[in-house]
């Protein structure tokens, strides 16, 4: 599996001596414990020993990073009775102060599901700020049950987290018991910063052999949570070792949620990258290296080229131009396809990156019998003496056209015969709305965010801590060759609508593409049609400056533009319904691709 | 030693096959090699093999991080003849492009010591920017000899680096041969970002046993360079293993330059920290823990208290107030001193941090026979029924008064008998001008630097990659108890002058303190009088927004103010001569200590 190593902990419900607690988690092979803050105080003789051990320097360094201090439900902090409010506020701050003094791993509190939490939010942000100004980082865990009879926990949570300013220091802990909501409602938590899951003993039933087991739907949900790197907290009163064993077993049998092969994506989950611009900036050797390893992509290219060669064959030698040849993988595919089909071809390889040339020249000599003509030119400027039957290229980005394939192939079409074939023959970008509190906060914390510029550019990112609000829909399609090159092909606009099946927060859009290489040979990174085993492209992500609450039954409309001048191409985007957002990246001011 | 693990490399002077080069450095147990960029090209048959191995993915990932690509001296890039300039510029950019394509560890060039380098600077910054915009980080190493017959290498370097904008990607490599400049001139390089030292074979002589050895002054300089984490590049043509062995031996026998014990400072070199404000923000348990371990500080306190007890003793029980008692280390010192001197004392411990109270109460019960009276109050607000003979406190920061000891002790003096003793009885802040390109660039890269605010606040930092321009001089002194408490003691101003012994760049001021605890018992972090073995305080650092060139023979004058209102205290500072700088942190707008 590609998911991170999951930490397992135990939830001590009653006051427990710290030493006993540390011995227990060691015995159960766990890594942390949640302990009432009262257990960490010197207030009863029975606790004195442990807390004095707490004061022992050597031991302290061991245990403090293993303890989550639970502080009492802060419901009365928002009491309308001033004396009650102030008294509760005082004890809440004292608890935080003591836990911080001890430098615990995290501080956990139950999010009040009834009443307001205006004062609670104020106190939490105040405390985080005050410690931060002294360079002390504290982290809070807000505990929320997935089911509550009297209210909707997600709505309470979203109201709470939306009003917190220091979001990076506020994580979510979900509690599950016997009952679970619908699978759709559970999936919405995938877009929240869930740091841990408390699994109550009531979630378990006992099987015939006397072992604690979980229902299928519990298992499904916990596996999804493993996938977003969620920690597990066991909350049982007996047979603890059996609970630990069962959940460890479940963890070992969890497979990755994404269609990507796990070896490749490990460490890239939710890691925002700047899209490559191979047209503007030459690729580095190791980038070619990585992409050339894709087991699926070049196999499909070879199949497509093979079909095209057979369709074009009329006893004469066929001319194939590989444009943007890089270090030659598509030349390999072409030569292999021709050999297998027993069709004579004349191959030209065109590459603008002079640093890739030595590899091409070397391979031509060693592997290709010097049969390939190598040209060091920008394909848009090359003027060959003859035209080709088949034009092969690999210029697609995660969003299809975002590495300027349309503009490059329009230039190259001048030397494709009028009845010639372009591989790829078409490609389509796809978009789907997503909720991801994590990606939003990651983008917020990037340096230099003047005019919210970081929310007005696309990213490439292995989407992980993300809830897909609705399935991806196709946006822009480009076909090659084009009938009329005089018509502008760079500018497009379009809109997509999505039905909202449950209340959720829209943070941005996942971008994907599908391409038809030739006839029935396709490549896709759209989740529903993903080319299994392929790893050349992670999804794209287009953020929104302002997260938007969408309600069940509403229709979401988003508008997208692809715009261009002679020198650059860029996207603009906005939400049009149910609310109108600002247009993002207007005039390409925040991000553009250079021609 | 506390210095980082030093990397050793080899400088290949002639074109060398990459495979041979990698085998050699493995054999010599080195970690990297400097190789002419031509060796990395596919231009001659003899090199073809190695460079094709370069193209092999597995091997590539190994070697690329071990190679520093040397590109030819770019002197003609600033030629006044346009054709020469353009031609050289083209090949320079091609070399960078090829090295970057291969993703090498670093790119090294010789800094031209004759003529201009306007165009060179432009090209370097352009290249760094262009790659950075595609998320490719490249690093340059500029090679400078420590001695040159026709020019002053440091002046050339400082002119060059001052005009580079991407300073974090531009490091310095120093080359040493037979001759060395004066020790003072060599020390100036301690304030520069020296990433590596090339030791030419000419630097070595051969001893009677036939082994290569270095002169004392060479050894001294290399040891200083080891201390700032500098890498070593061996440049010999024969007996290479002997050179490696000799330098490894020298490394193993290098001791730390700082007066701090090595175990404690490792990892903290040049790491900028925000000063603690214990008055505003309660200290955490582990902070008390750390400081209580200091082997020297409490020993000296015990000596001072002992002398004060003996001086005050007249057969009656003496009253000692420990104010700001924390978790009680000074109570321990007091009780031990009293026991050793066989003098009866009545001890009160006053501490405002309620989280420290449990420890005090516990120690009182377990260790102090319940003989200490513990008071949870801010010492400025406490109103005891009787006055004390001796007032003991530890409220000093790295710059002496910067944790507001004067203000706290003025409050506490109300309950000190008129003939009573304060321990400490006085403390003095010290300043010395320093050159540190590293600290300057570290501060530049801190987030949120609006109005240069990060250059207008003090830091606490274990000074390492720093050249001390002149010895520290005393600035402000505070005495306790004071004769007239009505007089304002918070506001001070002063200036210091320093003679500049050689051209250098002023980046800021190191701050230190000395305190007289009582009579001849002192503590000091001033380098010349450092209390050996003490680790409770790292130096302070006051930066300047604009680095200033100082010339040999000039007089530097700096002015400092300590200012206050009822609620806060702050420092302002500026350079007054030879140039007038802006006043830093005016009105405490960028940084203040809360009362």
PDB file of C-alpha atoms in Angstrom, chain A residues 187-389:
ATOM      1  CA  UNK A 187     -17.410   9.966   1.980  1.00  0.00           C
ATOM      2  CA  UNK A 188     -17.840  13.666   2.635  1.00  0.00           C
ATOM      3  CA  UNK A 189     -15.436  13.290   5.577  1.00  0.00           C
ATOM      4  CA  UNK A 190     -12.725  12.386   3.039  1.00  0.00           C
ATOM      5  CA  UNK A 191     -12.473  16.098   2.244  1.00  0.00           C
ATOM      6  CA  UNK A 192     -11.906  17.052   5.901  1.00  0.00           C
ATOM      7  CA  UNK A 193      -8.632  17.127   7.883  1.00  0.00           C
ATOM      8  CA  UNK A 194      -9.440  13.914   9.798  1.00  0.00           C
ATOM      9  CA  UNK A 195      -6.348  13.194  11.878  1.00  0.00           C
ATOM     10  CA  UNK A 196      -7.755  10.288  13.861  1.00  0.00           C
ATOM     11  CA  UNK A 197     -10.689   7.936  14.184  1.00  0.00           C
ATOM     12  CA  UNK A 198     -11.931   6.797  17.595  1.00  0.00           C
ATOM     13  CA  UNK A 199     -13.537   3.404  17.222  1.00  0.00           C
ATOM     14  CA  UNK A 200     -15.871   2.838  20.111  1.00  0.00           C
ATOM     15  CA  UNK A 201     -16.301  -0.671  21.487  1.00  0.00           C
ATOM     16  CA  UNK A 202     -19.984  -0.448  20.494  1.00  0.00           C
ATOM     17  CA  UNK A 203     -18.868  -0.506  16.846  1.00  0.00           C
ATOM     18  CA  UNK A 204     -17.764  -4.109  17.305  1.00  0.00           C
ATOM     19  CA  UNK A 205     -19.802  -7.277  17.438  1.00  0.00           C
ATOM     20  CA  UNK A 206     -18.486 -10.626  18.649  1.00  0.00           C
ATOM     21  CA  UNK A 207     -18.192 -13.451  16.135  1.00  0.00           C
ATOM     22  CA  UNK A 208     -18.683 -17.116  16.771  1.00  0.00           C
ATOM     23  CA  UNK A 209     -15.109 -17.621  17.843  1.00  0.00           C
ATOM     24  CA  UNK A 210     -15.483 -14.844  20.404  1.00  0.00           C
ATOM     25  CA  UNK A 211     -13.426 -12.273  18.502  1.00  0.00           C
ATOM     26  CA  UNK A 212     -14.464  -8.647  18.044  1.00  0.00           C
ATOM     27  CA  UNK A 213     -15.318  -7.908  14.406  1.00  0.00           C
ATOM     28  CA  UNK A 214     -16.701  -4.973  12.434  1.00  0.00           C
ATOM     29  CA  UNK A 215     -19.483  -4.823   9.847  1.00  0.00           C
ATOM     30  CA  UNK A 216     -18.622  -4.495   6.139  1.00  0.00           C
ATOM     31  CA  UNK A 217     -19.618  -0.824   6.065  1.00  0.00           C
ATOM     32  CA  UNK A 218     -17.482  -0.079   9.117  1.00  0.00           C
ATOM     33  CA  UNK A 219     -14.565  -1.829   7.452  1.00  0.00           C
ATOM     34  CA  UNK A 220     -15.068   0.117   4.221  1.00  0.00           C
ATOM     35  CA  UNK A 221     -15.066   3.444   5.992  1.00  0.00           C
ATOM     36  CA  UNK A 222     -12.054   2.659   8.162  1.00  0.00           C
ATOM     37  CA  UNK A 223     -10.106   1.556   5.078  1.00  0.00           C
ATOM     38  CA  UNK A 224     -10.887   4.861   3.393  1.00  0.00           C
ATOM     39  CA  UNK A 225      -9.670   6.660   6.502  1.00  0.00           C
ATOM     40  CA  UNK A 226      -6.436   4.613   6.450  1.00  0.00           C
ATOM     41  CA  UNK A 227      -5.977   5.887   2.916  1.00  0.00           C
ATOM     42  CA  UNK A 228      -5.948   9.520   3.986  1.00  0.00           C
ATOM     43  CA  UNK A 229      -3.340   8.751   6.653  1.00  0.00           C
ATOM     44  CA  UNK A 230      -5.802   8.842   9.549  1.00  0.00           C
ATOM     45  CA  UNK A 231      -4.624   7.600  12.973  1.00  0.00           C
ATOM     46  CA  UNK A 232      -6.706   5.014  14.822  1.00  0.00           C
ATOM     47  CA  UNK A 233      -7.749   5.282  18.463  1.00  0.00           C
ATOM     48  CA  UNK A 234      -9.097   2.159  20.130  1.00  0.00           C
ATOM     49  CA  UNK A 235     -11.701   2.690  22.807  1.00  0.00           C
ATOM     50  CA  UNK A 236     -12.529  -0.625  24.463  1.00  0.00           C
ATOM     51  CA  UNK A 237     -12.793  -1.770  28.042  1.00  0.00           C
ATOM     52  CA  UNK A 238     -11.799  -5.406  27.635  1.00  0.00           C
ATOM     53  CA  UNK A 239     -10.118  -7.690  25.085  1.00  0.00           C
ATOM     54  CA  UNK A 240      -8.037  -4.699  24.076  1.00  0.00           C
ATOM     55  CA  UNK A 241      -5.327  -6.786  22.475  1.00  0.00           C
ATOM     56  CA  UNK A 242      -7.955  -8.457  20.276  1.00  0.00           C
ATOM     57  CA  UNK A 243      -9.224  -5.077  19.088  1.00  0.00           C
ATOM     58  CA  UNK A 244      -5.680  -3.998  18.302  1.00  0.00           C
ATOM     59  CA  UNK A 245      -4.994  -7.220  16.390  1.00  0.00           C
ATOM     60  CA  UNK A 246      -8.191  -6.966  14.397  1.00  0.00           C
ATOM     61  CA  UNK A 247      -7.581  -3.364  13.352  1.00  0.00           C
ATOM     62  CA  UNK A 248      -3.934  -4.053  12.496  1.00  0.00           C
ATOM     63  CA  UNK A 249      -5.132  -6.896  10.309  1.00  0.00           C
ATOM     64  CA  UNK A 250      -7.631  -4.583   8.637  1.00  0.00           C
ATOM     65  CA  UNK A 251      -4.854  -2.068   8.046  1.00  0.00           C
ATOM     66  CA  UNK A 252      -2.541  -4.621   6.458  1.00  0.00           C
ATOM     67  CA  UNK A 253      -5.375  -5.637   4.141  1.00  0.00           C
ATOM     68  CA  UNK A 254      -6.226  -2.126   3.025  1.00  0.00           C
ATOM     69  CA  UNK A 255      -5.526  -1.277  -0.588  1.00  0.00           C
ATOM     70  CA  UNK A 256      -5.040   2.110  -2.133  1.00  0.00           C
ATOM     71  CA  UNK A 257      -8.147   4.072  -3.125  1.00  0.00           C
ATOM     72  CA  UNK A 258      -6.527   5.760  -6.095  1.00  0.00           C
ATOM     73  CA  UNK A 259      -6.159   4.140  -9.500  1.00  0.00           C
ATOM     74  CA  UNK A 260      -2.436   4.872  -9.387  1.00  0.00           C
ATOM     75  CA  UNK A 261       0.088   2.189  -8.632  1.00  0.00           C
ATOM     76  CA  UNK A 262       1.148   2.547  -5.026  1.00  0.00           C
ATOM     77  CA  UNK A 263       4.926   2.420  -5.555  1.00  0.00           C
ATOM     78  CA  UNK A 264       4.791   5.526  -7.612  1.00  0.00           C
ATOM     79  CA  UNK A 265       2.609   7.853  -5.605  1.00  0.00           C
ATOM     80  CA  UNK A 266       3.973   7.252  -2.115  1.00  0.00           C
ATOM     81  CA  UNK A 267       4.948  10.580  -0.586  1.00  0.00           C
ATOM     82  CA  UNK A 268       3.142  12.607  -3.258  1.00  0.00           C
ATOM     83  CA  UNK A 269      -0.302  12.521  -1.623  1.00  0.00           C
ATOM     84  CA  UNK A 270      -1.784  16.039  -1.665  1.00  0.00           C
ATOM     85  CA  UNK A 271       1.614  17.480  -2.584  1.00  0.00           C
ATOM     86  CA  UNK A 272       1.034  20.535  -4.781  1.00  0.00           C
ATOM     87  CA  UNK A 273       3.325  20.839  -7.793  1.00  0.00           C
ATOM     88  CA  UNK A 274       3.707  23.528 -10.411  1.00  0.00           C
ATOM     89  CA  UNK A 275       2.693  22.182 -13.834  1.00  0.00           C
ATOM     90  CA  UNK A 276       5.596  21.533 -16.223  1.00  0.00           C
ATOM     91  CA  UNK A 277       5.935  23.831 -19.204  1.00  0.00           C
ATOM     92  CA  UNK A 278       8.098  21.777 -21.565  1.00  0.00           C
ATOM     93  CA  UNK A 279       7.574  24.272 -24.385  1.00  0.00           C
ATOM     94  CA  UNK A 280       9.016  27.149 -22.356  1.00  0.00           C
ATOM     95  CA  UNK A 281      11.550  25.249 -20.282  1.00  0.00           C
ATOM     96  CA  UNK A 282      13.475  22.198 -21.449  1.00  0.00           C
ATOM     97  CA  UNK A 283      12.834  19.052 -19.422  1.00  0.00           C
ATOM     98  CA  UNK A 284      15.629  17.591 -17.303  1.00  0.00           C
ATOM     99  CA  UNK A 285      17.150  14.199 -17.948  1.00  0.00           C
ATOM    100  CA  UNK A 286      15.573  12.517 -14.934  1.00  0.00           C
ATOM    101  CA  UNK A 287      12.115  13.783 -15.972  1.00  0.00           C
ATOM    102  CA  UNK A 288      12.435  12.035 -19.344  1.00  0.00           C
ATOM    103  CA  UNK A 289      13.776   9.069 -17.427  1.00  0.00           C
ATOM    104  CA  UNK A 290      10.715   8.851 -15.194  1.00  0.00           C
ATOM    105  CA  UNK A 291       8.127   9.235 -17.900  1.00  0.00           C
ATOM    106  CA  UNK A 292       9.851   6.728 -20.203  1.00  0.00           C
ATOM    107  CA  UNK A 293       9.221   4.051 -17.548  1.00  0.00           C
ATOM    108  CA  UNK A 294       5.421   4.173 -17.976  1.00  0.00           C
ATOM    109  CA  UNK A 295       4.402   0.609 -18.844  1.00  0.00           C
ATOM    110  CA  UNK A 296       0.997   1.450 -20.325  1.00  0.00           C
ATOM    111  CA  UNK A 297       1.421   4.675 -22.229  1.00  0.00           C
ATOM    112  CA  UNK A 298       3.958   3.500 -24.816  1.00  0.00           C
ATOM    113  CA  UNK A 299       2.246   0.157 -25.215  1.00  0.00           C
ATOM    114  CA  UNK A 300      -0.951   1.968 -26.180  1.00  0.00           C
ATOM    115  CA  UNK A 301       0.967   4.308 -28.491  1.00  0.00           C
ATOM    116  CA  UNK A 302       2.495   1.294 -30.207  1.00  0.00           C
ATOM    117  CA  UNK A 303      -0.969  -0.229 -30.694  1.00  0.00           C
ATOM    118  CA  UNK A 304      -2.314   3.047 -32.102  1.00  0.00           C
ATOM    119  CA  UNK A 305       0.654   3.502 -34.451  1.00  0.00           C
ATOM    120  CA  UNK A 306       0.314  -0.091 -35.592  1.00  0.00           C
ATOM    121  CA  UNK A 307      -3.361   0.411 -36.517  1.00  0.00           C
ATOM    122  CA  UNK A 308      -2.590   3.668 -38.313  1.00  0.00           C
ATOM    123  CA  UNK A 309       0.263   2.077 -40.282  1.00  0.00           C
ATOM    124  CA  UNK A 310      -2.005  -0.768 -41.397  1.00  0.00           C
ATOM    125  CA  UNK A 311      -4.755   1.669 -42.404  1.00  0.00           C
ATOM    126  CA  UNK A 312      -2.306   3.812 -44.397  1.00  0.00           C
ATOM    127  CA  UNK A 313      -0.339   1.001 -45.994  1.00  0.00           C
ATOM    128  CA  UNK A 314      -0.447   0.829 -49.820  1.00  0.00           C
ATOM    129  CA  UNK A 315       2.845  -0.925 -50.606  1.00  0.00           C
ATOM    130  CA  UNK A 316       4.871   2.271 -50.432  1.00  0.00           C
ATOM    131  CA  UNK A 317       7.170   3.296 -47.646  1.00  0.00           C
ATOM    132  CA  UNK A 318       5.210   5.350 -45.080  1.00  0.00           C
ATOM    133  CA  UNK A 319       6.626   8.558 -43.650  1.00  0.00           C
ATOM    134  CA  UNK A 320       6.264   9.063 -39.880  1.00  0.00           C
ATOM    135  CA  UNK A 321       7.241  12.266 -38.113  1.00  0.00           C
ATOM    136  CA  UNK A 322       7.702  11.982 -34.350  1.00  0.00           C
ATOM    137  CA  UNK A 323       7.420  15.571 -33.118  1.00  0.00           C
ATOM    138  CA  UNK A 324       8.691  16.398 -29.624  1.00  0.00           C
ATOM    139  CA  UNK A 325      10.659  13.173 -29.667  1.00  0.00           C
ATOM    140  CA  UNK A 326      12.476  13.775 -26.369  1.00  0.00           C
ATOM    141  CA  UNK A 327      14.984  10.989 -25.877  1.00  0.00           C
ATOM    142  CA  UNK A 328      13.125   8.762 -28.333  1.00  0.00           C
ATOM    143  CA  UNK A 329      10.490   6.526 -26.660  1.00  0.00           C
ATOM    144  CA  UNK A 330       7.917   7.167 -29.434  1.00  0.00           C
ATOM    145  CA  UNK A 331      10.559   6.472 -32.073  1.00  0.00           C
ATOM    146  CA  UNK A 332      10.955   3.099 -30.397  1.00  0.00           C
ATOM    147  CA  UNK A 333       7.178   2.536 -30.439  1.00  0.00           C
ATOM    148  CA  UNK A 334       7.016   3.488 -34.125  1.00  0.00           C
ATOM    149  CA  UNK A 335       9.877   1.224 -35.163  1.00  0.00           C
ATOM    150  CA  UNK A 336       8.497  -1.692 -33.170  1.00  0.00           C
ATOM    151  CA  UNK A 337       4.993  -1.239 -34.600  1.00  0.00           C
ATOM    152  CA  UNK A 338       6.388  -1.088 -38.132  1.00  0.00           C
ATOM    153  CA  UNK A 339       8.505  -4.161 -37.627  1.00  0.00           C
ATOM    154  CA  UNK A 340       5.620  -6.173 -36.162  1.00  0.00           C
ATOM    155  CA  UNK A 341       3.284  -5.100 -38.994  1.00  0.00           C
ATOM    156  CA  UNK A 342       6.076  -5.685 -41.493  1.00  0.00           C
ATOM    157  CA  UNK A 343       5.565  -2.233 -43.014  1.00  0.00           C
ATOM    158  CA  UNK A 344       8.456  -0.104 -44.283  1.00  0.00           C
ATOM    159  CA  UNK A 345       8.654   3.314 -42.620  1.00  0.00           C
ATOM    160  CA  UNK A 346      10.872   6.355 -42.856  1.00  0.00           C
ATOM    161  CA  UNK A 347      11.047   8.029 -39.459  1.00  0.00           C
ATOM    162  CA  UNK A 348      11.987  11.610 -38.617  1.00  0.00           C
ATOM    163  CA  UNK A 349      12.451  12.676 -34.996  1.00  0.00           C
ATOM    164  CA  UNK A 350      11.985  16.389 -34.262  1.00  0.00           C
ATOM    165  CA  UNK A 351      13.081  17.738 -30.886  1.00  0.00           C
ATOM    166  CA  UNK A 352      13.717  21.338 -29.792  1.00  0.00           C
ATOM    167  CA  UNK A 353      15.609  20.479 -26.559  1.00  0.00           C
ATOM    168  CA  UNK A 354      19.245  20.379 -27.610  1.00  0.00           C
ATOM    169  CA  UNK A 355      20.124  18.509 -24.414  1.00  0.00           C
ATOM    170  CA  UNK A 356      18.026  15.543 -25.528  1.00  0.00           C
ATOM    171  CA  UNK A 357      19.932  15.337 -28.837  1.00  0.00           C
ATOM    172  CA  UNK A 358      22.951  13.324 -27.618  1.00  0.00           C
ATOM    173  CA  UNK A 359      20.599  10.550 -26.508  1.00  0.00           C
ATOM    174  CA  UNK A 360      18.758  10.539 -29.832  1.00  0.00           C
ATOM    175  CA  UNK A 361      22.009  10.465 -31.794  1.00  0.00           C
ATOM    176  CA  UNK A 362      23.384   7.680 -29.657  1.00  0.00           C
ATOM    177  CA  UNK A 363      20.232   5.559 -29.909  1.00  0.00           C
ATOM    178  CA  UNK A 364      20.111   6.127 -33.653  1.00  0.00           C
ATOM    179  CA  UNK A 365      23.600   4.715 -33.971  1.00  0.00           C
ATOM    180  CA  UNK A 366      23.293   1.874 -31.470  1.00  0.00           C
ATOM    181  CA  UNK A 367      19.659   0.803 -31.661  1.00  0.00           C
ATOM    182  CA  UNK A 368      18.017   2.216 -34.781  1.00  0.00           C
ATOM    183  CA  UNK A 369      20.622   1.375 -37.447  1.00  0.00           C
ATOM    184  CA  UNK A 370      20.953   5.084 -38.244  1.00  0.00           C
ATOM    185  CA  UNK A 371      17.616   4.895 -40.025  1.00  0.00           C
ATOM    186  CA  UNK A 372      16.057   7.861 -38.182  1.00  0.00           C
ATOM    187  CA  UNK A 373      16.554  11.450 -39.328  1.00  0.00           C
ATOM    188  CA  UNK A 374      17.060  13.653 -36.295  1.00  0.00           C
ATOM    189  CA  UNK A 375      16.117  17.329 -36.420  1.00  0.00           C
ATOM    190  CA  UNK A 376      16.889  19.820 -33.643  1.00  0.00           C
ATOM    191  CA  UNK A 377      14.066  22.310 -34.199  1.00  0.00           C
ATOM    192  CA  UNK A 378      10.885  23.653 -32.657  1.00  0.00           C
ATOM    193  CA  UNK A 379       8.190  21.678 -34.501  1.00  0.00           C
ATOM    194  CA  UNK A 380       6.279  24.888 -35.186  1.00  0.00           C
ATOM    195  CA  UNK A 381       9.198  26.327 -37.161  1.00  0.00           C
ATOM    196  CA  UNK A 382      10.441  23.236 -38.986  1.00  0.00           C
ATOM    197  CA  UNK A 383       9.981  23.208 -42.759  1.00  0.00           C
ATOM    198  CA  UNK A 384      10.619  19.698 -44.090  1.00  0.00           C
ATOM    199  CA  UNK A 385      10.922  19.003 -47.810  1.00  0.00           C
ATOM    200  CA  UNK A 386       8.195  16.361 -47.759  1.00  0.00           C
ATOM    201  CA  UNK A 387       4.986  15.732 -45.807  1.00  0.00           C
ATOM    202  CA  UNK A 388       4.245  12.775 -43.582  1.00  0.00           C
ATOM    203  CA  UNK A 389       1.523  10.125 -43.498  1.00  0.00           C
TER     204      UNK A 389
END
